[in-house]
Amino acid sequence: MDKRNFAFGKMNFILLAIGMIVVIIGFILMSGGGSSETAFDPSIFDARHIKVAPVVTFLGFVSIIVAIVYHPKDEPKEESIQ
């Protein structure tokens, strides 16, 4: 199959996978113990949940957008000698 038929190249898929991993890490950082009706957990207001995790998630989404828009430079074609 010809490479021109693919919408993304190898680098696009690598960048897309990295972005998805960063988003998953951001969501994991955002998760935490919840509060119930009888017990309140003040750890949900930590800096990790409120500041760090949303920034990491946002950077992951930005890197996914960059992976979609990224277009590598065209490689020079070698002339075949016949």
Short mmCIF file of N, CA and C in Angstrom, two decimals:
data_model
loop_
_atom_site.label_atom_id
_atom_site.label_comp_id
_atom_site.label_asym_id
_atom_site.label_seq_id
_atom_site.Cartn_x
_atom_site.Cartn_y
_atom_site.Cartn_z
N MET A 1 0.84 -1.17 0.00
CA MET A 1 0.00 0.00 0.00
C MET A 1 0.89 1.24 0.00
N ASP A 2 0.49 2.23 -0.71
CA ASP A 2 1.27 3.46 -0.85
C ASP A 2 1.10 4.33 0.38
N LYS A 3 2.19 4.99 0.79
CA LYS A 3 2.14 5.84 1.97
C LYS A 3 1.22 7.05 1.79
N ARG A 4 0.97 7.46 0.59
CA ARG A 4 0.12 8.63 0.34
C ARG A 4 -1.34 8.37 0.68
N ASN A 5 -1.73 7.12 0.87
CA ASN A 5 -3.12 6.79 1.18
C ASN A 5 -3.46 6.98 2.64
N PHE A 6 -2.45 7.10 3.50
CA PHE A 6 -2.68 7.26 4.93
C PHE A 6 -2.83 8.72 5.29
N ALA A 7 -3.76 9.01 6.19
CA ALA A 7 -3.95 10.39 6.62
C ALA A 7 -2.85 10.83 7.58
N PHE A 8 -2.40 9.91 8.43
CA PHE A 8 -1.36 10.22 9.41
C PHE A 8 -0.12 9.41 9.11
N GLY A 9 1.01 9.99 9.49
CA GLY A 9 2.27 9.27 9.39
C GLY A 9 2.62 8.62 10.71
N LYS A 10 3.78 8.01 10.75
CA LYS A 10 4.22 7.33 11.97
C LYS A 10 4.39 8.31 13.12
N MET A 11 4.94 9.48 12.84
CA MET A 11 5.17 10.49 13.88
C MET A 11 3.85 11.00 14.44
N ASN A 12 2.82 11.12 13.61
CA ASN A 12 1.51 11.55 14.09
C ASN A 12 0.95 10.56 15.10
N PHE A 13 1.09 9.28 14.82
CA PHE A 13 0.58 8.27 15.74
C PHE A 13 1.37 8.25 17.05
N ILE A 14 2.66 8.46 16.98
CA ILE A 14 3.48 8.50 18.19
C ILE A 14 3.07 9.69 19.05
N LEU A 15 2.93 10.86 18.43
CA LEU A 15 2.52 12.06 19.17
C LEU A 15 1.11 11.91 19.74
N LEU A 16 0.23 11.27 18.99
CA LEU A 16 -1.13 11.03 19.45
C LEU A 16 -1.15 10.10 20.66
N ALA A 17 -0.33 9.06 20.63
CA ALA A 17 -0.26 8.13 21.77
C ALA A 17 0.30 8.82 23.00
N ILE A 18 1.32 9.65 22.81
CA ILE A 18 1.89 10.39 23.95
C ILE A 18 0.85 11.33 24.54
N GLY A 19 0.11 12.03 23.70
CA GLY A 19 -0.94 12.93 24.18
C GLY A 19 -2.02 12.19 24.95
N MET A 20 -2.41 11.03 24.46
CA MET A 20 -3.44 10.26 25.16
C MET A 20 -2.94 9.76 26.51
N ILE A 21 -1.68 9.36 26.58
CA ILE A 21 -1.10 8.93 27.86
C ILE A 21 -1.06 10.08 28.85
N VAL A 22 -0.70 11.28 28.38
CA VAL A 22 -0.66 12.46 29.26
C VAL A 22 -2.07 12.79 29.77
N VAL A 23 -3.08 12.69 28.92
CA VAL A 23 -4.46 12.94 29.36
C VAL A 23 -4.89 11.91 30.41
N ILE A 24 -4.55 10.66 30.19
CA ILE A 24 -4.90 9.62 31.16
C ILE A 24 -4.21 9.89 32.49
N ILE A 25 -2.94 10.29 32.45
CA ILE A 25 -2.23 10.64 33.69
C ILE A 25 -2.91 11.80 34.39
N GLY A 26 -3.35 12.80 33.63
CA GLY A 26 -4.05 13.94 34.22
C GLY A 26 -5.34 13.53 34.91
N PHE A 27 -6.09 12.62 34.29
CA PHE A 27 -7.32 12.16 34.92
C PHE A 27 -7.04 11.32 36.16
N ILE A 28 -5.98 10.54 36.12
CA ILE A 28 -5.60 9.76 37.31
C ILE A 28 -5.21 10.70 38.46
N LEU A 29 -4.46 11.77 38.13
CA LEU A 29 -4.11 12.75 39.16
C LEU A 29 -5.35 13.45 39.72
N MET A 30 -6.35 13.61 38.88
CA MET A 30 -7.57 14.31 39.30
C MET A 30 -8.45 13.44 40.20
N SER A 31 -8.32 12.15 40.07
CA SER A 31 -9.17 11.27 40.87
C SER A 31 -8.68 11.25 42.32
N GLY A 32 -9.55 10.89 43.18
CA GLY A 32 -9.20 10.81 44.59
C GLY A 32 -10.38 10.33 45.38
N GLY A 33 -10.15 10.21 46.66
CA GLY A 33 -11.24 9.78 47.53
C GLY A 33 -12.33 10.83 47.58
N GLY A 34 -13.53 10.39 47.58
CA GLY A 34 -14.66 11.31 47.63
C GLY A 34 -15.19 11.47 49.04
N SER A 35 -16.09 12.37 49.18
CA SER A 35 -16.74 12.58 50.47
C SER A 35 -18.10 11.90 50.47
N SER A 36 -18.51 11.47 51.64
CA SER A 36 -19.83 10.87 51.77
C SER A 36 -20.68 11.79 52.65
N GLU A 37 -21.89 11.38 52.90
CA GLU A 37 -22.78 12.20 53.73
C GLU A 37 -22.32 12.28 55.17
N THR A 38 -21.64 11.25 55.63
CA THR A 38 -21.21 11.23 57.04
C THR A 38 -19.77 11.68 57.24
N ALA A 39 -18.93 11.57 56.22
CA ALA A 39 -17.52 11.93 56.37
C ALA A 39 -17.10 12.86 55.25
N PHE A 40 -16.37 13.91 55.62
CA PHE A 40 -15.86 14.87 54.65
C PHE A 40 -14.37 14.65 54.50
N ASP A 41 -13.91 14.56 53.26
CA ASP A 41 -12.49 14.34 52.99
C ASP A 41 -11.90 15.64 52.43
N PRO A 42 -11.12 16.39 53.23
CA PRO A 42 -10.57 17.65 52.74
C PRO A 42 -9.45 17.48 51.72
N SER A 43 -8.99 16.25 51.49
CA SER A 43 -7.90 16.05 50.53
C SER A 43 -8.35 16.30 49.09
N ILE A 44 -9.65 16.41 48.86
CA ILE A 44 -10.09 16.68 47.49
C ILE A 44 -9.76 18.11 47.08
N PHE A 45 -9.36 18.95 48.04
CA PHE A 45 -9.00 20.32 47.73
C PHE A 45 -7.48 20.52 47.71
N ASP A 46 -6.72 19.44 47.56
CA ASP A 46 -5.27 19.54 47.44
C ASP A 46 -4.90 20.25 46.14
N ALA A 47 -3.68 20.77 46.11
CA ALA A 47 -3.19 21.44 44.90
C ALA A 47 -3.10 20.46 43.73
N ARG A 48 -2.84 19.20 44.03
CA ARG A 48 -2.75 18.19 42.96
C ARG A 48 -4.07 18.05 42.23
N HIS A 49 -5.17 18.05 42.96
CA HIS A 49 -6.49 17.87 42.35
C HIS A 49 -6.99 19.16 41.68
N ILE A 50 -6.66 20.30 42.26
CA ILE A 50 -7.23 21.56 41.80
C ILE A 50 -6.37 22.25 40.74
N LYS A 51 -5.04 22.15 40.84
CA LYS A 51 -4.17 22.91 39.94
C LYS A 51 -3.36 22.04 38.99
N VAL A 52 -2.70 21.03 39.51
CA VAL A 52 -1.76 20.25 38.70
C VAL A 52 -2.49 19.38 37.68
N ALA A 53 -3.47 18.64 38.11
CA ALA A 53 -4.17 17.69 37.23
C ALA A 53 -4.86 18.37 36.04
N PRO A 54 -5.59 19.48 36.24
CA PRO A 54 -6.19 20.13 35.07
C PRO A 54 -5.15 20.66 34.08
N VAL A 55 -4.02 21.15 34.58
CA VAL A 55 -2.97 21.64 33.68
C VAL A 55 -2.37 20.49 32.88
N VAL A 56 -2.11 19.37 33.54
CA VAL A 56 -1.57 18.19 32.85
C VAL A 56 -2.56 17.70 31.80
N THR A 57 -3.84 17.65 32.15
CA THR A 57 -4.86 17.21 31.20
C THR A 57 -4.96 18.16 30.02
N PHE A 58 -4.92 19.46 30.29
CA PHE A 58 -4.98 20.45 29.21
C PHE A 58 -3.77 20.30 28.28
N LEU A 59 -2.59 20.11 28.84
CA LEU A 59 -1.40 19.93 27.99
C LEU A 59 -1.52 18.65 27.15
N GLY A 60 -2.14 17.63 27.71
CA GLY A 60 -2.37 16.41 26.94
C GLY A 60 -3.29 16.64 25.76
N PHE A 61 -4.38 17.40 25.99
CA PHE A 61 -5.30 17.70 24.89
C PHE A 61 -4.63 18.59 23.83
N VAL A 62 -3.80 19.53 24.26
CA VAL A 62 -3.08 20.37 23.30
C VAL A 62 -2.11 19.52 22.47
N SER A 63 -1.44 18.58 23.12
CA SER A 63 -0.51 17.73 22.37
C SER A 63 -1.25 16.82 21.39
N ILE A 64 -2.48 16.42 21.71
CA ILE A 64 -3.28 15.64 20.76
C ILE A 64 -3.63 16.50 19.55
N ILE A 65 -3.98 17.75 19.78
CA ILE A 65 -4.29 18.65 18.66
C ILE A 65 -3.05 18.86 17.80
N VAL A 66 -1.90 19.03 18.43
CA VAL A 66 -0.65 19.19 17.68
C VAL A 66 -0.37 17.93 16.87
N ALA A 67 -0.63 16.75 17.43
CA ALA A 67 -0.41 15.50 16.72
C ALA A 67 -1.31 15.39 15.49
N ILE A 68 -2.52 15.91 15.58
CA ILE A 68 -3.43 15.86 14.44
C ILE A 68 -3.01 16.84 13.36
N VAL A 69 -2.55 18.01 13.75
CA VAL A 69 -2.20 19.07 12.79
C VAL A 69 -0.80 18.89 12.22
N TYR A 70 0.07 18.17 12.93
CA TYR A 70 1.47 18.03 12.53
C TYR A 70 1.59 17.44 11.14
N HIS A 71 2.39 18.09 10.32
CA HIS A 71 2.66 17.61 8.97
C HIS A 71 4.17 17.62 8.76
N PRO A 72 4.77 16.45 8.64
CA PRO A 72 6.24 16.41 8.49
C PRO A 72 6.67 16.99 7.16
N LYS A 73 7.89 17.46 7.15
CA LYS A 73 8.44 17.99 5.90
C LYS A 73 8.58 16.87 4.89
N ASP A 74 8.38 17.20 3.65
CA ASP A 74 8.51 16.19 2.60
C ASP A 74 9.98 15.81 2.44
N GLU A 75 10.22 14.52 2.39
CA GLU A 75 11.58 14.05 2.19
C GLU A 75 11.92 14.16 0.71
N PRO A 76 13.17 14.55 0.42
CA PRO A 76 13.53 14.65 -1.01
C PRO A 76 13.51 13.27 -1.65
N LYS A 77 12.93 13.23 -2.82
CA LYS A 77 12.81 11.96 -3.53
C LYS A 77 14.12 11.69 -4.30
N GLU A 78 14.57 10.47 -4.23
CA GLU A 78 15.78 10.11 -4.95
C GLU A 78 15.39 9.78 -6.39
N GLU A 79 16.23 10.26 -7.29
CA GLU A 79 15.97 9.98 -8.69
C GLU A 79 16.54 8.60 -9.03
N SER A 80 15.76 7.82 -9.69
CA SER A 80 16.23 6.49 -10.06
C SER A 80 17.04 6.58 -11.35
N ILE A 81 18.14 5.91 -11.35
CA ILE A 81 19.02 5.89 -12.52
C ILE A 81 18.67 4.65 -13.32
N GLN A 82 18.33 4.88 -14.57
CA GLN A 82 17.94 3.74 -15.41
C GLN A 82 18.87 3.57 -16.57
#
